[in-house]
């Protein structure tokens, strides 16, 4: 019985011979070990072997059912089916509401110009009270900014005011800053409020991604919608900034669940040739929300009304519980075949597909496997892989670098302080940032279509690294020459170069961040796609988090911050070369599929060569090395690996 357990633990193969050729477990001083080989006694050994048979290994799932892109999706009509097109459209509509929520901080927490009204009722400007830590959209104040925190003495006496008056530039009559007088010594609370939404997004991506792999995309989407309605509308009823910041954390958490589940559903609905196009359409709709946000703020006038108007459209998504099904790809990958059969019948009924056109026999195979138990996987399983974890980590670092260095370029273009801004108009600054993001997405479409995912990501990362290094190195050199009396250069030349490099850097870094998220969604297997997306989106959130952190410290360490991210871009360029190419490839469904999703060689190797990086067709399972040892008892002990006799 002990031998049988060892055989089962070792995969059911034959026991490995020891150095003396004996069978493991037959060592010892007993007479049974020393007995010559022969038929065992029928009443002892034979009875024991028959009493404890080795259980056969469970049969593997039918490969036809795991080939979703090649078998199941064509049977359902692909993207040509009317029901699939309707579902894709339903994933696009909420992108507009998501755009409103993501860019609401620019209006709710915009730093206005402010002054103190004296006791005599006359509006007197009390010195330099315009905040210097304004966001990337500039400040527009005519007064020199003070430092934060306010030092004792000097400006400390000017901040001793009982009634503040504000001039808000973001189209609102009142926002969060003017509501609770978050200026001077309380100005740091504004950055904490920005911080809370981003931290909520980070935790939301990590947690809801794992939940989506365990319970499905549809429950995560619906519960996130319910709770964002609760927390989002409660934000508008906040009585102080602490309550506002806390509720914004939970709002960001729920918003992350909506973003992640819709992204995964959108990817899993599409055939290989349409994934990128459909994802980019969703990005354009989200940017439409960014462009419409100033007009929405001008119509609402009050921050509480604006917050309610941003959240209320999510009420429409409650209908998704009735009209939006679970991801069929995820159900098939996790072997939930009973639910898959019901959903396939629903698809065929909606698309009016004749089941007799099932040439490959998907439905009969599904009937055979319908009793199989579900097999769900957590993202932690990726730690035991050889290639998959490397690909996910590389894309997480790319996402972190892209979104992190984007803030460095934005601050360089707008100036480290409000008085250095290239414009003094909130709307000009806001639409400049939005226009650069739009141009980046427009450029991604032909570049990725021509170069592929890996080539496009590599190109945009090289542009980001060049813009960063030239801005850090060349501008310092220009600054030194401009100080010479006969150089003929001025500070305006340096400013023009800085602006040009910043625009190029913002353009390319935005593409790097967006493409990293999409790339990760394609190479991560379906069974853990939620967790993989959660990791890369959380990394993007950490990159965005550097902006309020730097503002909280009044831009101290800004240069070092830029240098660190510039070094990261160089590391990322090398790591991108290790990634596979997923253009027009089927999505991996399980972890072995993702593990074999390796990089294709740039040039085909010649016949007879042994490339270091094998293609999918050339990959060999290294566990076969252990199986080859099982037949070594039939080979002479003095035979070497190359078949030659040892001396």
XYZ file of C-alpha atoms in Angstrom:
647
model
C 0.000 0.000 0.000
C 2.898 2.316 0.698
C 4.236 1.679 -2.800
C 0.862 2.534 -4.286
C 0.779 5.860 -2.448
C 4.224 6.746 -3.681
C 3.246 5.894 -7.219
C 0.137 8.042 -7.008
C 2.084 10.974 -5.547
C 4.668 10.671 -8.304
C 2.096 10.866 -11.065
C 1.354 7.155 -11.485
C 4.624 6.346 -13.280
C 6.946 3.447 -12.650
C 9.246 3.731 -9.595
C 12.707 5.047 -10.282
C 15.537 2.511 -9.963
C 18.068 3.094 -7.273
C 21.812 2.860 -7.752
C 21.816 -0.904 -7.212
C 18.857 -1.415 -9.525
C 16.409 -2.233 -6.732
C 12.926 -0.857 -6.460
C 12.423 1.928 -3.896
C 10.800 0.566 -0.814
C 12.357 -2.873 -1.305
C 15.474 -2.001 0.653
C 16.054 -3.467 4.057
C 17.309 -6.603 5.715
C 14.096 -8.630 5.472
C 13.915 -11.842 3.528
C 11.478 -10.349 1.095
C 14.122 -7.894 -0.062
C 16.728 -10.602 -0.537
C 14.425 -13.049 -2.321
C 15.061 -13.600 -6.028
C 12.584 -12.110 -8.466
C 9.664 -14.335 -9.230
C 5.881 -14.427 -9.125
C 4.582 -13.208 -5.782
C 2.467 -15.517 -3.658
C -1.096 -15.391 -4.833
C -2.535 -15.296 -1.345
C -0.455 -12.329 -0.123
C 0.909 -9.850 -2.641
C -1.650 -10.504 -5.322
C -4.502 -10.001 -2.893
C -3.007 -6.765 -1.627
C -2.538 -5.306 -5.114
C -6.085 -6.187 -6.113
C -7.490 -4.724 -2.904
C -5.824 -1.321 -3.458
C -6.008 -0.480 -7.181
C -4.386 2.719 -8.372
C -7.220 5.176 -9.206
C -7.085 6.410 -12.797
C -6.250 10.100 -13.188
C -9.245 12.332 -13.935
C -9.804 12.818 -17.626
C -8.840 16.215 -18.956
C -11.516 18.583 -20.134
C -12.335 18.482 -23.819
C -9.952 20.807 -25.693
C -12.839 21.799 -27.951
C -14.615 23.512 -25.049
C -11.454 25.330 -23.975
C -10.895 26.655 -27.501
C -13.370 29.502 -27.080
C -12.078 31.760 -29.861
C -11.685 28.893 -32.313
C -14.816 26.840 -31.645
C -17.416 28.373 -29.331
C -17.368 31.996 -30.519
C -17.644 31.160 -34.266
C -20.573 28.844 -33.492
C -22.359 31.761 -31.767
C -21.772 34.054 -34.738
C -18.708 35.918 -33.470
C -19.115 39.661 -33.231
C -21.556 39.487 -36.123
C -24.239 38.192 -33.790
C -26.722 40.884 -32.866
C -26.752 39.898 -29.204
C -22.961 40.214 -28.923
C -23.050 43.666 -30.520
C -25.731 44.737 -28.048
C -23.621 43.571 -25.116
C -20.561 45.419 -26.422
C -22.660 48.572 -26.739
C -23.810 48.132 -23.142
C -20.168 48.063 -22.012
C -19.515 51.349 -23.853
C -22.353 53.412 -22.351
C -21.058 53.488 -18.728
C -17.664 54.722 -19.947
C -19.176 58.214 -20.187
C -20.238 58.117 -16.523
C -16.832 56.747 -15.547
C -15.181 59.699 -17.309
C -17.301 62.103 -15.260
C -16.292 60.423 -11.988
C -12.583 60.118 -12.774
C -12.141 63.817 -13.586
C -14.471 65.267 -10.965
C -11.563 66.139 -8.658
C -10.452 68.879 -11.041
C -13.705 70.717 -10.260
C -14.689 69.631 -6.761
C -11.207 70.267 -5.337
C -9.899 73.058 -7.566
C -7.873 75.645 -5.655
C -9.617 79.022 -6.089
C -8.211 82.508 -5.652
C -9.085 83.726 -2.171
C -8.818 86.803 0.021
C -9.849 87.931 3.460
C -12.769 90.327 3.950
C -11.954 92.742 6.762
C -14.255 93.579 9.635
C -15.321 96.843 7.966
C -17.036 94.835 5.237
C -14.703 96.078 2.511
C -13.118 93.453 0.323
C -9.397 93.968 0.883
C -6.780 91.703 -0.630
C -4.615 90.523 2.198
C -1.251 90.125 0.571
C 0.077 86.928 -0.998
C -2.656 84.460 -0.165
C -2.991 82.586 -3.450
C -2.002 78.966 -2.928
C 1.152 77.753 -4.622
C 0.193 74.101 -4.633
C -2.504 74.359 -7.280
C -3.167 71.417 -9.479
C -1.872 70.953 -12.985
C -4.476 73.284 -14.409
C -2.719 76.311 -12.990
C -3.932 78.934 -10.540
C -4.352 82.204 -12.355
C -3.705 84.378 -9.305
C -1.895 87.664 -9.602
C -0.244 87.280 -6.212
C 2.973 85.442 -5.386
C 2.233 82.077 -3.756
C 3.278 81.252 -0.203
C 4.914 78.000 0.832
C 3.087 75.183 2.527
C 2.861 74.536 5.347
C 2.616 78.149 6.364
C 5.648 79.082 8.475
C 5.290 80.699 11.841
C 5.212 84.438 11.417
C 5.110 86.262 8.099
C 2.195 84.739 6.228
C 0.924 83.138 9.419
C -0.508 86.480 10.514
C -2.100 86.996 7.096
C -3.864 83.633 7.398
C -5.477 84.798 10.641
C -8.838 85.532 9.054
C -12.411 84.791 10.081
C -14.125 85.136 6.715
C -12.728 84.198 3.337
C -13.988 85.128 -0.081
C -13.238 83.024 -3.144
C -13.120 83.312 -6.895
C -13.594 79.817 -8.320
C -12.355 79.304 -11.867
C -13.859 75.882 -12.576
C -17.371 77.025 -13.455
C -18.786 76.484 -9.966
C -20.103 79.034 -7.506
C -18.997 76.871 -4.578
C -16.754 73.828 -4.313
C -15.290 71.753 -1.482
C -12.425 74.181 -0.833
C -14.683 77.202 -0.434
C -17.305 75.216 1.497
C -14.980 74.375 4.396
C -12.267 77.063 3.941
C -9.500 74.624 3.007
C -6.825 77.295 2.611
C -3.652 78.292 4.433
C -3.157 75.895 7.344
C -5.998 73.655 6.126
C -4.825 73.446 2.523
C -3.237 70.027 3.082
C -6.708 68.528 3.508
C -7.370 69.131 -0.190
C -4.543 66.791 -1.143
C -5.770 64.189 1.342
C -9.179 64.332 -0.356
C -7.527 63.725 -3.747
C -5.415 61.031 -2.141
C -8.475 59.187 -0.784
C -10.146 58.670 -4.172
C -6.963 57.247 -5.705
C -6.303 54.962 -2.739
C -9.874 53.711 -3.011
C -9.297 52.946 -6.683
C -6.092 51.038 -5.887
C -7.658 48.846 -3.204
C -10.766 48.411 -5.314
C -8.824 47.126 -8.311
C -6.889 44.629 -6.199
C -9.856 43.247 -4.254
C -12.594 43.294 -6.884
C -10.228 41.697 -9.397
C -9.790 38.640 -7.179
C -13.526 38.517 -6.444
C -14.337 38.697 -10.168
C -12.241 35.581 -10.762
C -14.037 33.725 -7.984
C -17.720 34.699 -8.290
C -17.812 36.169 -11.791
C -17.755 39.533 -13.546
C -21.507 40.148 -13.409
C -21.947 40.058 -9.581
C -18.964 42.379 -9.121
C -20.425 44.831 -11.635
C -23.887 44.874 -10.074
C -22.757 45.145 -6.457
C -20.275 47.893 -7.377
C -23.087 49.846 -9.052
C -25.326 49.518 -5.986
C -22.661 50.690 -3.560
C -21.372 53.535 -5.726
C -24.917 54.900 -5.736
C -24.998 54.718 -1.941
C -21.561 56.190 -1.266
C -21.563 58.618 -4.198
C -24.846 60.258 -3.248
C -23.795 60.355 0.411
C -20.673 62.300 -0.614
C -22.950 65.159 -1.678
C -24.385 65.219 1.869
C -21.007 65.433 3.627
C -20.924 67.743 6.649
C -17.130 68.129 6.848
C -14.028 67.360 4.857
C -13.258 64.223 6.901
C -16.590 62.695 5.958
C -16.056 63.792 2.357
C -12.623 62.140 2.126
C -13.793 58.904 3.759
C -16.783 58.540 1.469
C -14.644 59.358 -1.564
C -12.440 56.399 -0.664
C -15.420 54.044 -0.829
C -16.666 55.738 -3.981
C -13.303 55.070 -5.610
C -13.398 51.466 -4.395
C -16.764 50.861 -6.069
C -15.754 52.760 -9.207
C -12.771 50.414 -9.529
C -15.102 47.411 -9.503
C -17.174 48.899 -12.326
C -14.111 49.789 -14.420
C -12.464 46.392 -13.991
C -15.538 44.238 -14.604
C -16.537 46.195 -17.719
C -12.981 46.003 -19.070
C -12.865 42.231 -18.581
C -16.337 41.699 -20.067
C -15.447 43.812 -23.091
C -12.254 41.861 -23.760
C -13.930 38.480 -23.291
C -16.816 39.261 -25.640
C -14.647 40.062 -28.653
C -12.892 37.892 -31.244
C -9.127 38.422 -31.629
C -9.328 40.884 -34.517
C -11.672 43.351 -32.785
C -10.411 43.515 -29.188
C -8.227 46.590 -29.574
C -10.748 48.550 -31.629
C -13.578 47.957 -29.150
C -11.350 48.870 -26.206
C -10.268 52.103 -27.886
C -13.887 53.083 -28.574
C -14.543 52.778 -24.837
C -11.500 54.994 -24.173
C -12.803 57.651 -26.561
C -16.206 57.622 -24.850
C -14.503 58.041 -21.478
C -12.552 61.003 -22.833
C -15.828 62.457 -24.090
C -16.852 62.566 -20.447
C -13.637 64.442 -19.699
C -14.381 67.011 -22.410
C -18.014 67.453 -21.303
C -17.167 67.848 -17.634
C -16.577 71.662 -17.703
C -19.964 72.237 -19.309
C -21.624 69.973 -16.757
C -19.982 71.920 -13.925
C -21.106 75.234 -15.420
C -24.697 73.967 -15.547
C -24.723 72.618 -11.992
C -22.978 75.626 -10.377
C -22.774 73.923 -6.948
C -20.444 71.061 -6.065
C -23.155 69.043 -4.302
C -25.434 69.204 -7.330
C -22.498 68.281 -9.571
C -21.659 65.244 -7.436
C -25.270 64.053 -7.545
C -25.489 64.546 -11.319
C -22.281 62.541 -11.799
C -23.549 59.592 -9.739
C -27.230 59.433 -10.727
C -26.628 58.039 -14.264
C -25.345 54.847 -12.642
C -28.991 54.150 -11.765
C -29.433 53.011 -15.364
C -26.898 50.252 -14.773
C -29.229 48.558 -12.288
C -31.015 47.227 -15.367
C -27.861 45.283 -16.232
C -28.894 42.644 -13.699
C -31.702 41.694 -16.081
C -30.178 42.318 -19.507
C -26.458 41.568 -19.064
C -25.351 37.917 -18.703
C -22.261 36.476 -17.106
C -19.146 36.157 -19.241
C -19.553 32.930 -21.227
C -15.797 32.724 -21.737
C -15.205 32.788 -17.979
C -17.889 30.137 -17.387
C -16.280 27.832 -19.945
C -12.750 28.418 -18.647
C -13.790 27.623 -15.068
C -15.669 24.501 -16.276
C -19.115 25.663 -15.173
C -20.661 23.807 -18.066
C -24.235 23.665 -16.819
C -24.458 27.460 -16.664
C -22.533 27.627 -19.942
C -25.110 25.454 -21.679
C -27.964 27.711 -20.569
C -26.086 30.792 -21.754
C -25.203 29.208 -25.109
C -28.868 28.410 -25.663
C -29.685 32.025 -24.815
C -27.109 33.262 -27.335
C -28.386 30.954 -30.063
C -31.961 32.049 -29.404
C -31.099 35.779 -29.459
C -28.929 35.442 -32.567
C -31.326 32.972 -34.232
C -28.488 30.517 -34.786
C -29.421 27.095 -36.095
C -27.955 24.474 -33.773
C -27.519 22.157 -36.762
C -24.698 24.445 -37.920
C -22.610 23.204 -34.984
C -20.067 21.475 -37.221
C -17.450 21.011 -34.497
C -19.962 19.564 -32.045
C -19.690 22.110 -29.238
C -23.107 21.312 -27.750
C -22.610 17.501 -27.725
C -19.219 17.927 -26.065
C -20.830 20.235 -23.536
C -23.406 17.572 -22.736
C -20.640 15.054 -22.033
C -18.788 17.389 -19.655
C -21.795 18.901 -17.916
C -21.250 16.906 -14.706
C -17.703 18.182 -14.249
C -17.042 20.200 -11.106
C -16.124 23.903 -11.497
C -12.443 24.743 -11.284
C -11.743 28.293 -10.138
C -8.284 29.779 -9.718
C -6.892 32.676 -7.683
C -4.274 35.112 -8.908
C -1.780 33.825 -6.311
C -1.356 30.701 -8.455
C 0.662 32.815 -10.865
C 3.574 32.731 -8.410
C 4.321 29.126 -9.354
C 4.568 29.833 -13.078
C 7.718 30.487 -15.055
C 6.673 32.969 -17.768
C 3.265 34.302 -16.772
C 4.323 36.063 -13.588
C 7.201 37.701 -15.456
C 4.871 39.108 -18.115
C 2.448 40.498 -15.529
C 5.225 42.094 -13.461
C 6.758 43.731 -16.545
C 3.421 45.257 -17.533
C 2.743 46.425 -13.972
C 6.080 48.264 -13.933
C 5.305 49.757 -17.347
C 1.919 50.967 -16.137
C 3.410 52.455 -12.968
C 6.133 54.232 -14.939
C 3.808 55.554 -17.633
C 1.285 57.121 -15.280
C 3.924 58.211 -12.765
C 6.135 60.094 -15.201
C 3.069 61.665 -16.830
C 2.724 63.910 -13.781
C 6.389 64.945 -14.107
C 5.832 66.116 -17.668
C 2.593 67.893 -16.716
C 4.287 69.805 -13.914
C 7.184 70.703 -16.166
C 4.852 72.092 -18.824
C 2.593 73.987 -16.441
C 5.477 75.084 -14.248
C 6.475 73.952 -10.799
C 4.471 76.828 -9.385
C 1.303 78.529 -10.457
C 3.110 81.652 -11.596
C 5.121 79.564 -14.071
C 2.051 78.208 -15.869
C 2.023 78.629 -19.636
C -1.544 79.896 -19.425
C -3.590 81.579 -16.718
C -6.900 80.087 -17.696
C -8.388 76.980 -16.095
C -10.202 75.850 -19.224
C -7.154 76.290 -21.469
C -5.033 74.166 -19.146
C -7.751 71.554 -18.717
C -8.410 71.144 -22.428
C -4.678 71.111 -23.187
C -4.285 68.038 -20.997
C -7.401 66.424 -22.448
C -6.294 67.189 -26.015
C -2.909 65.543 -25.483
C -4.634 62.422 -24.122
C -6.975 62.352 -27.114
C -4.093 62.721 -29.572
C -2.269 59.896 -27.796
C -5.224 57.527 -28.171
C -5.665 58.488 -31.821
C -1.988 57.749 -32.495
C -2.193 54.393 -30.738
C -4.685 53.024 -33.269
C -2.430 52.995 -36.386
C 0.769 52.331 -34.429
C -0.576 49.261 -32.636
C -2.290 48.088 -35.808
C 1.008 48.212 -37.704
C 3.593 47.290 -35.045
C 1.494 45.118 -32.766
C 1.123 45.367 -29.010
C 4.745 44.784 -28.092
C 6.162 46.966 -30.866
C 3.772 49.821 -30.116
C 4.513 49.693 -26.399
C 8.242 49.660 -27.104
C 7.992 52.670 -29.444
C 6.005 54.787 -26.986
C 8.308 53.842 -24.111
C 11.366 54.872 -26.154
C 9.714 58.242 -26.888
C 8.964 58.676 -23.185
C 12.549 57.882 -22.207
C 13.986 60.251 -24.824
C 11.702 63.106 -23.795
C 12.552 62.583 -20.133
C 16.311 62.303 -20.590
C 16.488 65.266 -22.963
C 14.453 67.371 -20.587
C 16.652 66.473 -17.638
C 20.005 66.683 -19.441
C 19.732 68.970 -22.455
C 17.796 71.700 -20.678
C 20.401 71.950 -17.935
C 23.060 72.305 -20.617
C 21.033 75.016 -22.361
C 20.589 76.756 -19.028
C 24.349 76.911 -18.505
C 24.999 78.330 -21.985
C 22.199 80.865 -21.655
C 24.046 82.454 -18.721
C 27.072 83.265 -20.880
C 27.084 86.871 -22.177
C 27.892 85.920 -25.793
C 25.735 82.795 -26.010
C 22.782 84.512 -27.684
C 20.380 82.248 -25.775
C 17.695 83.330 -23.375
C 15.458 81.663 -20.835
C 12.657 81.691 -23.370
C 14.582 79.172 -25.500
C 14.839 76.849 -22.528
C 11.135 77.255 -21.787
C 10.208 76.404 -25.372
C 12.327 73.258 -25.320
C 10.857 72.286 -21.957
C 7.318 72.720 -23.245
C 8.034 70.688 -26.387
C 9.617 67.807 -24.471
C 6.789 67.860 -21.940
C 4.120 67.582 -24.635
C 5.943 64.679 -26.289
C 6.435 63.009 -22.918
C 2.788 63.390 -21.889
C 1.699 62.116 -25.296
C 3.830 58.973 -25.160
C 3.483 58.226 -21.429
C -0.306 58.246 -21.685
C -0.052 55.684 -24.490
C 2.336 53.564 -22.412
C -0.062 53.430 -19.475
C -3.147 52.657 -21.559
C -1.426 50.051 -23.717
C 0.074 48.286 -20.687
C -3.392 47.735 -19.214
C -4.763 46.412 -22.502
C -1.717 44.206 -23.071
C -2.088 42.649 -19.613
C -5.768 41.926 -20.247
C -4.805 39.977 -23.380
C -1.967 37.837 -22.049
C -3.544 37.008 -18.673
C -5.577 33.764 -18.752
C -9.339 34.016 -18.425
C -9.405 32.189 -15.097
C -7.281 34.924 -13.473
C -7.907 37.847 -15.820
C -9.655 39.834 -13.093
C -6.682 39.510 -10.761
C -4.184 40.359 -13.498
C -6.173 43.424 -14.526
C -6.438 44.406 -10.871
C -2.664 44.316 -10.477
C -1.897 46.412 -13.551
C -4.685 48.934 -12.823
C -3.518 49.219 -9.214
C 0.008 49.893 -10.495
C -1.418 52.661 -12.667
C -3.140 54.040 -9.572
C 0.167 54.091 -7.700
C 1.618 56.085 -10.581
C -1.220 58.629 -10.403
C -0.808 58.763 -6.630
C 2.552 60.484 -6.998
C 0.778 63.703 -8.066
C -1.064 64.466 -4.778
C 1.923 63.212 -2.784
C 4.229 65.691 -4.520
C 1.678 68.485 -4.096
C 1.319 67.652 -0.417
C 5.058 68.181 0.011
C 4.953 71.410 -2.010
C 6.911 69.844 -4.901
C 9.925 69.046 -2.717
C 11.999 66.322 -4.342
C 10.398 66.919 -7.737
C 13.691 66.601 -9.642
C 14.615 63.322 -7.915
C 11.114 62.055 -8.596
C 11.603 62.730 -12.313
C 15.072 61.132 -12.336
C 13.787 57.917 -10.742
C 11.011 57.522 -13.287
C 13.417 58.331 -16.127
C 15.607 55.439 -14.986
C 12.524 53.223 -14.841
C 11.791 53.965 -18.492
C 15.212 52.591 -19.467
C 14.581 49.408 -17.487
C 11.154 49.046 -19.079
C 12.595 49.275 -22.595
C 14.708 46.199 -21.892
C 11.873 44.307 -20.196
C 9.373 44.946 -23.006
C 11.559 42.829 -25.300
C 10.717 39.808 -23.130
C 6.960 40.126 -23.664
C 4.980 37.997 -26.142
C 2.987 39.395 -29.036
C -0.770 38.993 -28.596
C -2.024 40.625 -31.793
C -4.619 38.409 -33.547
C -3.926 35.630 -31.038
C -6.572 33.703 -29.118
C -6.936 34.670 -25.488
C -5.361 32.154 -23.081
C -8.079 30.411 -21.095
C -6.156 28.712 -18.274
C -2.769 29.006 -16.628
C -1.004 26.441 -18.891
C -2.197 28.438 -21.904
C -0.811 31.623 -20.402
C 2.425 29.892 -19.470
C 2.975 28.789 -23.081
C 2.173 32.288 -24.335
C 5.836 33.082 -24.957
C 7.662 35.583 -27.099
C 7.920 34.957 -30.816
C 11.427 35.460 -32.266
C 11.876 38.618 -34.289
C 13.601 36.632 -37.050
C 12.871 32.968 -37.857
C 15.753 30.753 -36.778
C 17.586 28.667 -39.329
C 17.144 24.951 -39.555
C 19.353 23.138 -37.101
C 19.562 26.055 -34.660
C 18.289 25.763 -31.113
C 16.809 29.167 -30.217
C 16.878 30.326 -26.641
C 13.282 31.515 -26.890
C 11.003 28.791 -28.237
C 7.738 29.380 -30.026
C 4.446 27.903 -28.856
C 4.718 24.949 -31.240
C 8.222 24.156 -29.989
C 7.559 24.354 -26.277
C 8.205 21.136 -24.416
C 6.886 20.181 -21.019
C 9.878 19.806 -18.750
C 8.001 17.300 -16.638
C 8.752 14.816 -19.417
C 12.305 14.657 -18.124
C 10.988 12.935 -15.014
C 8.961 10.463 -17.066
C 12.019 9.489 -19.092
C 13.699 8.308 -15.909
C 10.922 5.760 -15.410
C 12.127 3.678 -18.345
C 15.767 3.806 -17.332
C 15.520 0.352 -15.724
C 15.481 -1.081 -19.248
C 18.740 0.676 -20.110
C 22.128 -0.596 -19.101
C 23.560 1.036 -16.011
C 26.805 1.897 -17.762
C 25.080 3.632 -20.698
C 25.509 7.399 -20.787
C 23.037 10.013 -21.974
C 24.375 10.033 -25.539
C 24.146 6.266 -25.896
C 27.900 5.573 -25.519
C 29.218 2.942 -23.148
C 31.067 4.290 -20.170
C 34.534 2.942 -19.640
